Amino acid sequence: MDIKAFFKLSYGLYVISSKYGDKLNGYVANTAFQVTAEPPQIAVSCHKDNLTSEIIGKSKVFSISVLDQKADVGVIGNFGYNSGKDIEKFDKMNYKTGKTGAPILLDSTIAWFECEVVDSFDVGSHILFIGKVVDSELIDEGKDPLTYDYYHKEMKGKAPKNAPTYIKEETGKEKSSGSGQKFECAVCGYVYDPAEGDEAQGIPPGTPFEELPDDWVCPICAAAKSDFVSMN
Ligand code: FE
């Protein structure tokens, strides 16, 4: 089996949300795909360890927010690299409550769908939920959706360990090169490479990790500089 073949499958990036009782939660998913047109149905794949999996299982509803290509890294960090068991992910977010009662994230969102679960399948590590679309809205036609490819290549993002596409990487495989030592984000796995810098936060190529300002944050998950560890 050639693992690299899997990298040629294409996906988008979405925030899937739900609510049961008073608990709102959501996670970042790359697997949200339309499975039928009549009726309109969309499937999402959710890791069993994700709190949202349990919440969707009980509430039988979920929403899908399609992320903007220029999505705020804080939004991805909040939903993708935290657990709703530890924090209230929606506390600092803009959202509205949909027809089904599910929260619909509006930050960094260009379109959304709201679904009622009509079926679910246990596929091992994940549960595949099939949802019938009961409402949807295109918020900004002029903006492009964030794709998994763009996230990896342009934003240097890594798949969280609960993603259906996560493939365990050898630690320390990536060695230091160029003008300094690389540092890895302990939260999301993003690697700061001094040779590349971080253009989005105004850090020019050639800036050693030690010289990054104290308020510099991980461009993927917004973790603090202190959450980075040396790769040597
Ligand atoms: Fe990070």
JSON list of C-alpha atoms and ligand atoms in Angstrom, two decimals:
[
{"chain": "A", "resi": 1, "resn": "MET", "atom": "CA", "xyz": [0.00, 0.00, 0.00]},
{"chain": "A", "resi": 2, "resn": "ASP", "atom": "CA", "xyz": [1.32, 3.44, -0.94]},
{"chain": "A", "resi": 3, "resn": "ILE", "atom": "CA", "xyz": [0.36, 5.92, 1.78]},
{"chain": "A", "resi": 4, "resn": "LYS", "atom": "CA", "xyz": [1.16, 8.85, -0.53]},
{"chain": "A", "resi": 5, "resn": "ALA", "atom": "CA", "xyz": [-1.83, 7.90, -2.69]},
{"chain": "A", "resi": 6, "resn": "PHE", "atom": "CA", "xyz": [-4.10, 9.02, 0.16]},
{"chain": "A", "resi": 7, "resn": "PHE", "atom": "CA", "xyz": [-2.65, 12.53, -0.11]},
{"chain": "A", "resi": 8, "resn": "LYS", "atom": "CA", "xyz": [-4.24, 12.85, -3.56]},
{"chain": "A", "resi": 9, "resn": "LEU", "atom": "CA", "xyz": [-7.77, 12.63, -2.17]},
{"chain": "A", "resi": 10, "resn": "SER", "atom": "CA", "xyz": [-9.19, 16.15, -1.90]},
{"chain": "A", "resi": 11, "resn": "TYR", "atom": "CA", "xyz": [-11.28, 17.63, 0.89]},
{"chain": "A", "resi": 12, "resn": "GLY", "atom": "CA", "xyz": [-12.54, 20.87, 2.38]},
{"chain": "A", "resi": 13, "resn": "LEU", "atom": "CA", "xyz": [-12.42, 22.01, 5.98]},
{"chain": "A", "resi": 14, "resn": "TYR", "atom": "CA", "xyz": [-15.54, 22.54, 8.07]},
{"chain": "A", "resi": 15, "resn": "VAL", "atom": "CA", "xyz": [-16.69, 23.11, 11.61]},
{"chain": "A", "resi": 16, "resn": "ILE", "atom": "CA", "xyz": [-19.36, 20.57, 12.59]},
{"chain": "A", "resi": 17, "resn": "SER", "atom": "CA", "xyz": [-21.45, 21.64, 15.58]},
{"chain": "A", "resi": 18, "resn": "SER", "atom": "CA", "xyz": [-24.22, 20.28, 17.73]},
{"chain": "A", "resi": 19, "resn": "LYS", "atom": "CA", "xyz": [-25.97, 20.79, 21.05]},
{"chain": "A", "resi": 20, "resn": "TYR", "atom": "CA", "xyz": [-27.45, 18.47, 23.62]},
{"chain": "A", "resi": 21, "resn": "GLY", "atom": "CA", "xyz": [-29.07, 19.91, 26.75]},
{"chain": "A", "resi": 22, "resn": "ASP", "atom": "CA", "xyz": [-27.02, 23.00, 27.63]},
{"chain": "A", "resi": 23, "resn": "LYS", "atom": "CA", "xyz": [-23.80, 21.72, 26.06]},
{"chain": "A", "resi": 24, "resn": "LEU", "atom": "CA", "xyz": [-22.72, 23.23, 22.75]},
{"chain": "A", "resi": 25, "resn": "ASN", "atom": "CA", "xyz": [-19.74, 21.79, 20.94]},
{"chain": "A", "resi": 26, "resn": "GLY", "atom": "CA", "xyz": [-18.07, 21.58, 17.57]},
{"chain": "A", "resi": 27, "resn": "TYR", "atom": "CA", "xyz": [-14.96, 20.18, 15.86]},
{"chain": "A", "resi": 28, "resn": "VAL", "atom": "CA", "xyz": [-13.00, 20.73, 12.67]},
{"chain": "A", "resi": 29, "resn": "ALA", "atom": "CA", "xyz": [-13.74, 18.12, 10.01]},
{"chain": "A", "resi": 30, "resn": "ASN", "atom": "CA", "xyz": [-12.38, 17.52, 6.55]},
{"chain": "A", "resi": 31, "resn": "THR", "atom": "CA", "xyz": [-15.02, 14.91, 5.81]},
{"chain": "A", "resi": 32, "resn": "ALA", "atom": "CA", "xyz": [-18.35, 16.52, 5.01]},
{"chain": "A", "resi": 33, "resn": "PHE", "atom": "CA", "xyz": [-19.75, 15.48, 1.65]},
{"chain": "A", "resi": 34, "resn": "GLN", "atom": "CA", "xyz": [-23.06, 15.49, -0.12]},
{"chain": "A", "resi": 35, "resn": "VAL", "atom": "CA", "xyz": [-24.32, 11.95, -0.63]},
{"chain": "A", "resi": 36, "resn": "THR", "atom": "CA", "xyz": [-27.69, 12.53, -2.31]},
{"chain": "A", "resi": 37, "resn": "ALA", "atom": "CA", "xyz": [-29.46, 15.44, -4.01]},
{"chain": "A", "resi": 38, "resn": "GLU", "atom": "CA", "xyz": [-33.07, 14.36, -3.54]},
{"chain": "A", "resi": 39, "resn": "PRO", "atom": "CA", "xyz": [-33.49, 14.65, -0.65]},
{"chain": "A", "resi": 40, "resn": "PRO", "atom": "CA", "xyz": [-30.35, 16.70, -0.03]},
{"chain": "A", "resi": 41, "resn": "GLN", "atom": "CA", "xyz": [-28.22, 14.69, 2.40]},
{"chain": "A", "resi": 42, "resn": "ILE", "atom": "CA", "xyz": [-24.70, 15.28, 3.69]},
{"chain": "A", "resi": 43, "resn": "ALA", "atom": "CA", "xyz": [-22.49, 12.80, 5.56]},
{"chain": "A", "resi": 44, "resn": "VAL", "atom": "CA", "xyz": [-19.91, 13.68, 8.22]},
{"chain": "A", "resi": 45, "resn": "SER", "atom": "CA", "xyz": [-17.34, 11.39, 9.82]},
{"chain": "A", "resi": 46, "resn": "CYS", "atom": "CA", "xyz": [-16.68, 12.01, 13.51]},
{"chain": "A", "resi": 47, "resn": "HIS", "atom": "CA", "xyz": [-14.12, 10.28, 15.76]},
{"chain": "A", "resi": 48, "resn": "LYS", "atom": "CA", "xyz": [-15.74, 8.39, 18.64]},
{"chain": "A", "resi": 49, "resn": "ASP", "atom": "CA", "xyz": [-13.45, 10.16, 21.13]},
{"chain": "A", "resi": 50, "resn": "ASN", "atom": "CA", "xyz": [-14.77, 13.57, 20.05]},
{"chain": "A", "resi": 51, "resn": "LEU", "atom": "CA", "xyz": [-17.34, 14.95, 22.44]},
{"chain": "A", "resi": 52, "resn": "THR", "atom": "CA", "xyz": [-19.35, 16.15, 19.41]},
{"chain": "A", "resi": 53, "resn": "SER", "atom": "CA", "xyz": [-19.80, 12.53, 18.33]},
{"chain": "A", "resi": 54, "resn": "GLU", "atom": "CA", "xyz": [-21.61, 11.78, 21.57]},
{"chain": "A", "resi": 55, "resn": "ILE", "atom": "CA", "xyz": [-23.63, 15.00, 21.34]},
{"chain": "A", "resi": 56, "resn": "ILE", "atom": "CA", "xyz": [-24.77, 14.35, 17.74]},
{"chain": "A", "resi": 57, "resn": "GLY", "atom": "CA", "xyz": [-25.63, 10.77, 18.74]},
{"chain": "A", "resi": 58, "resn": "LYS", "atom": "CA", "xyz": [-28.02, 12.07, 21.40]},
{"chain": "A", "resi": 59, "resn": "SER", "atom": "CA", "xyz": [-29.40, 15.22, 19.75]},
{"chain": "A", "resi": 60, "resn": "LYS", "atom": "CA", "xyz": [-29.64, 13.76, 16.22]},
{"chain": "A", "resi": 61, "resn": "VAL", "atom": "CA", "xyz": [-28.86, 17.18, 14.73]},
{"chain": "A", "resi": 62, "resn": "PHE", "atom": "CA", "xyz": [-25.73, 18.95, 13.51]},
{"chain": "A", "resi": 63, "resn": "SER", "atom": "CA", "xyz": [-24.64, 21.99, 11.54]},
{"chain": "A", "resi": 64, "resn": "ILE", "atom": "CA", "xyz": [-21.81, 22.34, 9.04]},
{"chain": "A", "resi": 65, "resn": "SER", "atom": "CA", "xyz": [-19.99, 25.66, 8.66]},
{"chain": "A", "resi": 66, "resn": "VAL", "atom": "CA", "xyz": [-17.90, 25.90, 5.48]},
{"chain": "A", "resi": 67, "resn": "LEU", "atom": "CA", "xyz": [-14.66, 27.69, 6.41]},
{"chain": "A", "resi": 68, "resn": "ASP", "atom": "CA", "xyz": [-13.30, 30.64, 4.46]},
{"chain": "A", "resi": 69, "resn": "GLN", "atom": "CA", "xyz": [-9.92, 30.12, 2.78]},
{"chain": "A", "resi": 70, "resn": "LYS", "atom": "CA", "xyz": [-8.77, 33.06, 4.90]},
{"chain": "A", "resi": 71, "resn": "ALA", "atom": "CA", "xyz": [-10.16, 31.50, 8.08]},
{"chain": "A", "resi": 72, "resn": "ASP", "atom": "CA", "xyz": [-8.87, 32.91, 11.35]},
{"chain": "A", "resi": 73, "resn": "VAL", "atom": "CA", "xyz": [-6.33, 30.47, 12.81]},
{"chain": "A", "resi": 74, "resn": "GLY", "atom": "CA", "xyz": [-7.88, 31.12, 16.20]},
{"chain": "A", "resi": 75, "resn": "VAL", "atom": "CA", "xyz": [-11.14, 29.59, 14.94]},
{"chain": "A", "resi": 76, "resn": "ILE", "atom": "CA", "xyz": [-9.36, 26.48, 13.64]},
{"chain": "A", "resi": 77, "resn": "GLY", "atom": "CA", "xyz": [-7.34, 26.26, 16.86]},
{"chain": "A", "resi": 78, "resn": "ASN", "atom": "CA", "xyz": [-10.40, 26.66, 19.04]},
{"chain": "A", "resi": 79, "resn": "PHE", "atom": "CA", "xyz": [-12.44, 23.94, 17.33]},
{"chain": "A", "resi": 80, "resn": "GLY", "atom": "CA", "xyz": [-9.66, 21.69, 16.03]},
{"chain": "A", "resi": 81, "resn": "TYR", "atom": "CA", "xyz": [-7.13, 21.47, 18.82]},
{"chain": "A", "resi": 82, "resn": "ASN", "atom": "CA", "xyz": [-9.18, 21.71, 22.01]},
{"chain": "A", "resi": 83, "resn": "SER", "atom": "CA", "xyz": [-11.68, 19.38, 23.61]},
{"chain": "A", "resi": 84, "resn": "GLY", "atom": "CA", "xyz": [-15.16, 20.50, 24.58]},
{"chain": "A", "resi": 85, "resn": "LYS", "atom": "CA", "xyz": [-14.59, 18.37, 27.69]},
{"chain": "A", "resi": 86, "resn": "ASP", "atom": "CA", "xyz": [-12.17, 21.09, 28.89]},
{"chain": "A", "resi": 87, "resn": "ILE", "atom": "CA", "xyz": [-13.53, 24.35, 27.50]},
{"chain": "A", "resi": 88, "resn": "GLU", "atom": "CA", "xyz": [-16.71, 25.96, 26.16]},
{"chain": "A", "resi": 89, "resn": "LYS", "atom": "CA", "xyz": [-15.71, 26.33, 22.51]},
{"chain": "A", "resi": 90, "resn": "PHE", "atom": "CA", "xyz": [-18.57, 28.66, 21.61]},
{"chain": "A", "resi": 91, "resn": "ASP", "atom": "CA", "xyz": [-17.98, 31.18, 24.43]},
{"chain": "A", "resi": 92, "resn": "LYS", "atom": "CA", "xyz": [-15.85, 33.53, 22.32]},
{"chain": "A", "resi": 93, "resn": "MET", "atom": "CA", "xyz": [-17.41, 32.76, 18.94]},
{"chain": "A", "resi": 94, "resn": "ASN", "atom": "CA", "xyz": [-20.16, 34.38, 16.88]},
{"chain": "A", "resi": 95, "resn": "TYR", "atom": "CA", "xyz": [-22.91, 31.87, 16.20]},
{"chain": "A", "resi": 96, "resn": "LYS", "atom": "CA", "xyz": [-26.63, 31.57, 15.87]},
{"chain": "A", "resi": 97, "resn": "THR", "atom": "CA", "xyz": [-29.06, 28.87, 16.84]},
{"chain": "A", "resi": 98, "resn": "GLY", "atom": "CA", "xyz": [-30.61, 27.07, 13.91]},
{"chain": "A", "resi": 99, "resn": "LYS", "atom": "CA", "xyz": [-34.08, 25.60, 13.40]},
{"chain": "A", "resi": 100, "resn": "THR", "atom": "CA", "xyz": [-32.99, 22.32, 14.95]},
{"chain": "A", "resi": 101, "resn": "GLY", "atom": "CA", "xyz": [-31.42, 23.96, 17.99]},
{"chain": "A", "resi": 102, "resn": "ALA", "atom": "CA", "xyz": [-27.90, 23.22, 16.76]},
{"chain": "A", "resi": 103, "resn": "PRO", "atom": "CA", "xyz": [-25.44, 26.13, 17.03]},
{"chain": "A", "resi": 104, "resn": "ILE", "atom": "CA", "xyz": [-24.20, 27.43, 13.66]},
{"chain": "A", "resi": 105, "resn": "LEU", "atom": "CA", "xyz": [-20.71, 28.96, 13.75]},
{"chain": "A", "resi": 106, "resn": "LEU", "atom": "CA", "xyz": [-20.61, 32.25, 11.81]},
{"chain": "A", "resi": 107, "resn": "ASP", "atom": "CA", "xyz": [-16.95, 33.27, 12.32]},
{"chain": "A", "resi": 108, "resn": "SER", "atom": "CA", "xyz": [-14.76, 32.53, 9.25]},
{"chain": "A", "resi": 109, "resn": "THR", "atom": "CA", "xyz": [-17.85, 30.90, 7.68]},
{"chain": "A", "resi": 110, "resn": "ILE", "atom": "CA", "xyz": [-18.86, 31.44, 4.03]},
{"chain": "A", "resi": 111, "resn": "ALA", "atom": "CA", "xyz": [-21.83, 29.02, 3.93]},
{"chain": "A", "resi": 112, "resn": "TRP", "atom": "CA", "xyz": [-23.61, 26.71, 6.33]},
{"chain": "A", "resi": 113, "resn": "PHE", "atom": "CA", "xyz": [-25.97, 23.75, 6.44]},
{"chain": "A", "resi": 114, "resn": "GLU", "atom": "CA", "xyz": [-28.18, 22.43, 9.18]},
{"chain": "A", "resi": 115, "resn": "CYS", "atom": "CA", "xyz": [-29.03, 18.73, 9.25]},
{"chain": "A", "resi": 116, "resn": "GLU", "atom": "CA", "xyz": [-31.18, 16.15, 11.00]},
{"chain": "A", "resi": 117, "resn": "VAL", "atom": "CA", "xyz": [-29.55, 12.75, 11.41]},
{"chain": "A", "resi": 118, "resn": "VAL", "atom": "CA", "xyz": [-31.39, 10.09, 9.39]},
{"chain": "A", "resi": 119, "resn": "ASP", "atom": "CA", "xyz": [-28.86, 7.30, 9.83]},
{"chain": "A", "resi": 120, "resn": "SER", "atom": "CA", "xyz": [-25.46, 6.56, 11.34]},
{"chain": "A", "resi": 121, "resn": "PHE", "atom": "CA", "xyz": [-22.82, 3.91, 10.76]},
{"chain": "A", "resi": 122, "resn": "ASP", "atom": "CA", "xyz": [-20.14, 2.63, 13.08]},
{"chain": "A", "resi": 123, "resn": "VAL", "atom": "CA", "xyz": [-17.01, 2.53, 10.91]},
{"chain": "A", "resi": 124, "resn": "GLY", "atom": "CA", "xyz": [-14.50, 1.59, 13.60]},
{"chain": "A", "resi": 125, "resn": "SER", "atom": "CA", "xyz": [-12.65, 4.62, 14.99]},
{"chain": "A", "resi": 126, "resn": "HIS", "atom": "CA", "xyz": [-15.33, 6.96, 13.61]},
{"chain": "A", "resi": 127, "resn": "ILE", "atom": "CA", "xyz": [-19.09, 7.26, 13.29]},
{"chain": "A", "resi": 128, "resn": "LEU", "atom": "CA", "xyz": [-20.49, 8.27, 9.93]},
{"chain": "A", "resi": 129, "resn": "PHE", "atom": "CA", "xyz": [-23.59, 10.42, 10.42]},
{"chain": "A", "resi": 130, "resn": "ILE", "atom": "CA", "xyz": [-25.95, 10.91, 7.47]},
{"chain": "A", "resi": 131, "resn": "GLY", "atom": "CA", "xyz": [-27.88, 14.15, 7.79]},
{"chain": "A", "resi": 132, "resn": "LYS", "atom": "CA", "xyz": [-30.86, 15.44, 5.84]},
{"chain": "A", "resi": 133, "resn": "VAL", "atom": "CA", "xyz": [-30.39, 19.15, 5.11]},
{"chain": "A", "resi": 134, "resn": "VAL", "atom": "CA", "xyz": [-33.22, 21.18, 6.66]},
{"chain": "A", "resi": 135, "resn": "ASP", "atom": "CA", "xyz": [-31.74, 24.64, 6.17]},
{"chain": "A", "resi": 136, "resn": "SER", "atom": "CA", "xyz": [-28.72, 26.30, 4.55]},
{"chain": "A", "resi": 137, "resn": "GLU", "atom": "CA", "xyz": [-27.34, 29.70, 3.65]},
{"chain": "A", "resi": 138, "resn": "LEU", "atom": "CA", "xyz": [-24.65, 31.06, 1.35]},
{"chain": "A", "resi": 139, "resn": "ILE", "atom": "CA", "xyz": [-23.11, 33.92, 3.33]},
{"chain": "A", "resi": 140, "resn": "ASP", "atom": "CA", "xyz": [-20.42, 35.13, 0.94]},
{"chain": "A", "resi": 141, "resn": "GLU", "atom": "CA", "xyz": [-20.40, 34.03, -2.69]},
{"chain": "A", "resi": 142, "resn": "GLY", "atom": "CA", "xyz": [-17.20, 35.98, -3.41]},
{"chain": "A", "resi": 143, "resn": "LYS", "atom": "CA", "xyz": [-15.05, 33.97, -1.01]},
{"chain": "A", "resi": 144, "resn": "ASP", "atom": "CA", "xyz": [-13.34, 30.64, -1.65]},
{"chain": "A", "resi": 145, "resn": "PRO", "atom": "CA", "xyz": [-13.71, 27.71, 0.74]},
{"chain": "A", "resi": 146, "resn": "LEU", "atom": "CA", "xyz": [-10.68, 26.52, 2.66]},
{"chain": "A", "resi": 147, "resn": "THR", "atom": "CA", "xyz": [-9.47, 23.20, 1.25]},
{"chain": "A", "resi": 148, "resn": "TYR", "atom": "CA", "xyz": [-7.46, 20.57, 3.06]},
{"chain": "A", "resi": 149, "resn": "ASP", "atom": "CA", "xyz": [-4.75, 20.95, 0.42]},
{"chain": "A", "resi": 150, "resn": "TYR", "atom": "CA", "xyz": [-4.49, 24.71, 0.99]},
{"chain": "A", "resi": 151, "resn": "TYR", "atom": "CA", "xyz": [-4.41, 24.16, 4.74]},
{"chain": "A", "resi": 152, "resn": "HIS", "atom": "CA", "xyz": [-1.50, 21.74, 4.40]},
{"chain": "A", "resi": 153, "resn": "LYS", "atom": "CA", "xyz": [0.52, 23.46, 1.70]},
{"chain": "A", "resi": 154, "resn": "GLU", "atom": "CA", "xyz": [-0.09, 27.14, 2.38]},
{"chain": "A", "resi": 155, "resn": "MET", "atom": "CA", "xyz": [-0.94, 27.21, 6.08]},
{"chain": "A", "resi": 156, "resn": "LYS", "atom": "CA", "xyz": [1.38, 24.27, 6.93]},
{"chain": "A", "resi": 157, "resn": "GLY", "atom": "CA", "xyz": [-1.36, 22.68, 8.99]},
{"chain": "A", "resi": 158, "resn": "LYS", "atom": "CA", "xyz": [-1.26, 19.15, 10.29]},
{"chain": "A", "resi": 159, "resn": "ALA", "atom": "CA", "xyz": [-4.19, 16.78, 10.79]},
{"chain": "A", "resi": 160, "resn": "PRO", "atom": "CA", "xyz": [-5.24, 16.46, 14.43]},
{"chain": "A", "resi": 161, "resn": "LYS", "atom": "CA", "xyz": [-4.94, 12.88, 15.68]},
{"chain": "A", "resi": 162, "resn": "ASN", "atom": "CA", "xyz": [-8.72, 12.36, 15.58]},
{"chain": "A", "resi": 163, "resn": "ALA", "atom": "CA", "xyz": [-9.05, 13.28, 11.90]},
{"chain": "A", "resi": 164, "resn": "PRO", "atom": "CA", "xyz": [-10.13, 10.40, 9.63]},
{"chain": "A", "resi": 165, "resn": "THR", "atom": "CA", "xyz": [-7.11, 11.18, 7.49]},
{"chain": "A", "resi": 166, "resn": "TYR", "atom": "CA", "xyz": [-4.52, 11.35, 10.26]},
{"chain": "A", "resi": 167, "resn": "ILE", "atom": "CA", "xyz": [-1.44, 9.26, 9.56]},
{"chain": "A", "resi": 168, "resn": "LYS", "atom": "CA", "xyz": [1.02, 8.91, 12.41]},
{"chain": "A", "resi": 169, "resn": "GLU", "atom": "CA", "xyz": [4.27, 10.57, 11.50]},
{"chain": "A", "resi": 170, "resn": "GLU", "atom": "CA", "xyz": [7.68, 9.62, 12.76]},
{"chain": "A", "resi": 171, "resn": "THR", "atom": "CA", "xyz": [8.68, 12.12, 15.42]},
{"chain": "A", "resi": 172, "resn": "GLY", "atom": "CA", "xyz": [11.90, 13.96, 14.77]},
{"chain": "A", "resi": 173, "resn": "LYS", "atom": "CA", "xyz": [11.80, 12.91, 11.13]},
{"chain": "A", "resi": 174, "resn": "GLU", "atom": "CA", "xyz": [12.05, 16.50, 10.03]},
{"chain": "A", "resi": 175, "resn": "LYS", "atom": "CA", "xyz": [15.51, 17.72, 10.89]},
{"chain": "A", "resi": 176, "resn": "SER", "atom": "CA", "xyz": [16.77, 21.23, 11.24]},
{"chain": "A", "resi": 177, "resn": "SER", "atom": "CA", "xyz": [17.95, 22.85, 8.03]},
{"chain": "A", "resi": 178, "resn": "GLY", "atom": "CA", "xyz": [18.82, 26.25, 6.69]},
{"chain": "A", "resi": 179, "resn": "SER", "atom": "CA", "xyz": [19.34, 29.14, 9.01]},
{"chain": "A", "resi": 180, "resn": "GLY", "atom": "CA", "xyz": [18.39, 27.61, 12.34]},
{"chain": "A", "resi": 181, "resn": "GLN", "atom": "CA", "xyz": [16.63, 25.13, 14.47]},
{"chain": "A", "resi": 182, "resn": "LYS", "atom": "CA", "xyz": [13.03, 24.07, 13.85]},
{"chain": "A", "resi": 183, "resn": "PHE", "atom": "CA", "xyz": [10.44, 24.09, 16.61]},
{"chain": "A", "resi": 184, "resn": "GLU", "atom": "CA", "xyz": [7.24, 22.09, 16.71]},
{"chain": "A", "resi": 185, "resn": "CYS", "atom": "CA", "xyz": [3.92, 23.17, 18.20]},
{"chain": "A", "resi": 186, "resn": "ALA", "atom": "CA", "xyz": [3.11, 20.63, 20.92]},
{"chain": "A", "resi": 187, "resn": "VAL", "atom": "CA", "xyz": [-0.60, 21.30, 20.41]},
{"chain": "A", "resi": 188, "resn": "CYS", "atom": "CA", "xyz": [-1.09, 20.91, 16.65]},
{"chain": "A", "resi": 189, "resn": "GLY", "atom": "CA", "xyz": [2.23, 19.72, 15.20]},
{"chain": "A", "resi": 190, "resn": "TYR", "atom": "CA", "xyz": [2.93, 22.82, 13.10]},
{"chain": "A", "resi": 191, "resn": "VAL", "atom": "CA", "xyz": [6.66, 23.25, 12.53]},
{"chain": "A", "resi": 192, "resn": "TYR", "atom": "CA", "xyz": [8.22, 26.72, 12.70]},
{"chain": "A", "resi": 193, "resn": "ASP", "atom": "CA", "xyz": [11.04, 26.78, 10.16]},
{"chain": "A", "resi": 194, "resn": "PRO", "atom": "CA", "xyz": [13.39, 29.78, 10.58]},
{"chain": "A", "resi": 195, "resn": "ALA", "atom": "CA", "xyz": [14.27, 29.53, 6.88]},
{"chain": "A", "resi": 196, "resn": "GLU", "atom": "CA", "xyz": [10.63, 30.32, 6.01]},
{"chain": "A", "resi": 197, "resn": "GLY", "atom": "CA", "xyz": [9.61, 32.66, 8.86]},
{"chain": "A", "resi": 198, "resn": "ASP", "atom": "CA", "xyz": [5.92, 33.45, 9.23]},
{"chain": "A", "resi": 199, "resn": "GLU", "atom": "CA", "xyz": [4.83, 35.98, 6.64]},
{"chain": "A", "resi": 200, "resn": "ALA", "atom": "CA", "xyz": [1.26, 36.21, 7.96]},
{"chain": "A", "resi": 201, "resn": "GLN", "atom": "CA", "xyz": [2.54, 37.55, 11.29]},
{"chain": "A", "resi": 202, "resn": "GLY", "atom": "CA", "xyz": [5.25, 39.72, 9.74]},
{"chain": "A", "resi": 203, "resn": "ILE", "atom": "CA", "xyz": [8.17, 37.41, 10.56]},
{"chain": "A", "resi": 204, "resn": "PRO", "atom": "CA", "xyz": [10.76, 37.51, 7.74]},
{"chain": "A", "resi": 205, "resn": "PRO", "atom": "CA", "xyz": [12.60, 34.39, 6.56]},
{"chain": "A", "resi": 206, "resn": "GLY", "atom": "CA", "xyz": [15.80, 33.84, 8.53]},
{"chain": "A", "resi": 207, "resn": "THR", "atom": "CA", "xyz": [14.29, 34.72, 11.92]},
{"chain": "A", "resi": 208, "resn": "PRO", "atom": "CA", "xyz": [15.43, 32.21, 14.56]},
{"chain": "A", "resi": 209, "resn": "PHE", "atom": "CA", "xyz": [12.69, 30.87, 16.83]},
{"chain": "A", "resi": 210, "resn": "GLU", "atom": "CA", "xyz": [14.33, 32.51, 19.86]},
{"chain": "A", "resi": 211, "resn": "GLU", "atom": "CA", "xyz": [13.92, 35.93, 18.25]},
{"chain": "A", "resi": 212, "resn": "LEU", "atom": "CA", "xyz": [10.17, 35.62, 17.67]},
{"chain": "A", "resi": 213, "resn": "PRO", "atom": "CA", "xyz": [8.24, 38.15, 19.79]},
{"chain": "A", "resi": 214, "resn": "ASP", "atom": "CA", "xyz": [6.73, 36.79, 23.00]},
{"chain": "A", "resi": 215, "resn": "ASP", "atom": "CA", "xyz": [3.22, 37.42, 21.72]},
{"chain": "A", "resi": 216, "resn": "TRP", "atom": "CA", "xyz": [3.82, 35.40, 18.54]},
{"chain": "A", "resi": 217, "resn": "VAL", "atom": "CA", "xyz": [1.36, 32.50, 18.33]},
{"chain": "A", "resi": 218, "resn": "CYS", "atom": "CA", "xyz": [1.16, 29.28, 16.37]},
{"chain": "A", "resi": 219, "resn": "PRO", "atom": "CA", "xyz": [-0.28, 30.25, 12.94]},
{"chain": "A", "resi": 220, "resn": "ILE", "atom": "CA", "xyz": [-2.40, 27.08, 12.91]},
{"chain": "A", "resi": 221, "resn": "CYS", "atom": "CA", "xyz": [-3.85, 26.67, 16.39]},
{"chain": "A", "resi": 222, "resn": "ALA", "atom": "CA", "xyz": [-2.97, 29.98, 18.09]},
{"chain": "A", "resi": 223, "resn": "ALA", "atom": "CA", "xyz": [-1.00, 28.20, 20.85]},
{"chain": "A", "resi": 224, "resn": "ALA", "atom": "CA", "xyz": [1.58, 30.35, 22.67]},
{"chain": "A", "resi": 225, "resn": "LYS", "atom": "CA", "xyz": [5.29, 30.43, 21.77]},
{"chain": "A", "resi": 226, "resn": "SER", "atom": "CA", "xyz": [5.93, 28.59, 25.06]},
{"chain": "A", "resi": 227, "resn": "ASP", "atom": "CA", "xyz": [4.00, 25.60, 23.70]},
{"chain": "A", "resi": 228, "resn": "PHE", "atom": "CA", "xyz": [6.73, 24.94, 21.12]},
{"chain": "A", "resi": 229, "resn": "VAL", "atom": "CA", "xyz": [9.44, 22.35, 21.55]},
{"chain": "A", "resi": 230, "resn": "SER", "atom": "CA", "xyz": [12.78, 22.05, 19.81]},
{"chain": "A", "resi": 231, "resn": "MET", "atom": "CA", "xyz": [12.95, 19.33, 17.15]},
{"chain": "A", "resi": 232, "resn": "ASN", "atom": "CA", "xyz": [16.62, 18.56, 17.80]},
{"chain": "B", "resi": 1, "resn": "FE", "atom": "FE", "xyz": [-0.23, 24.83, 16.89]}
]
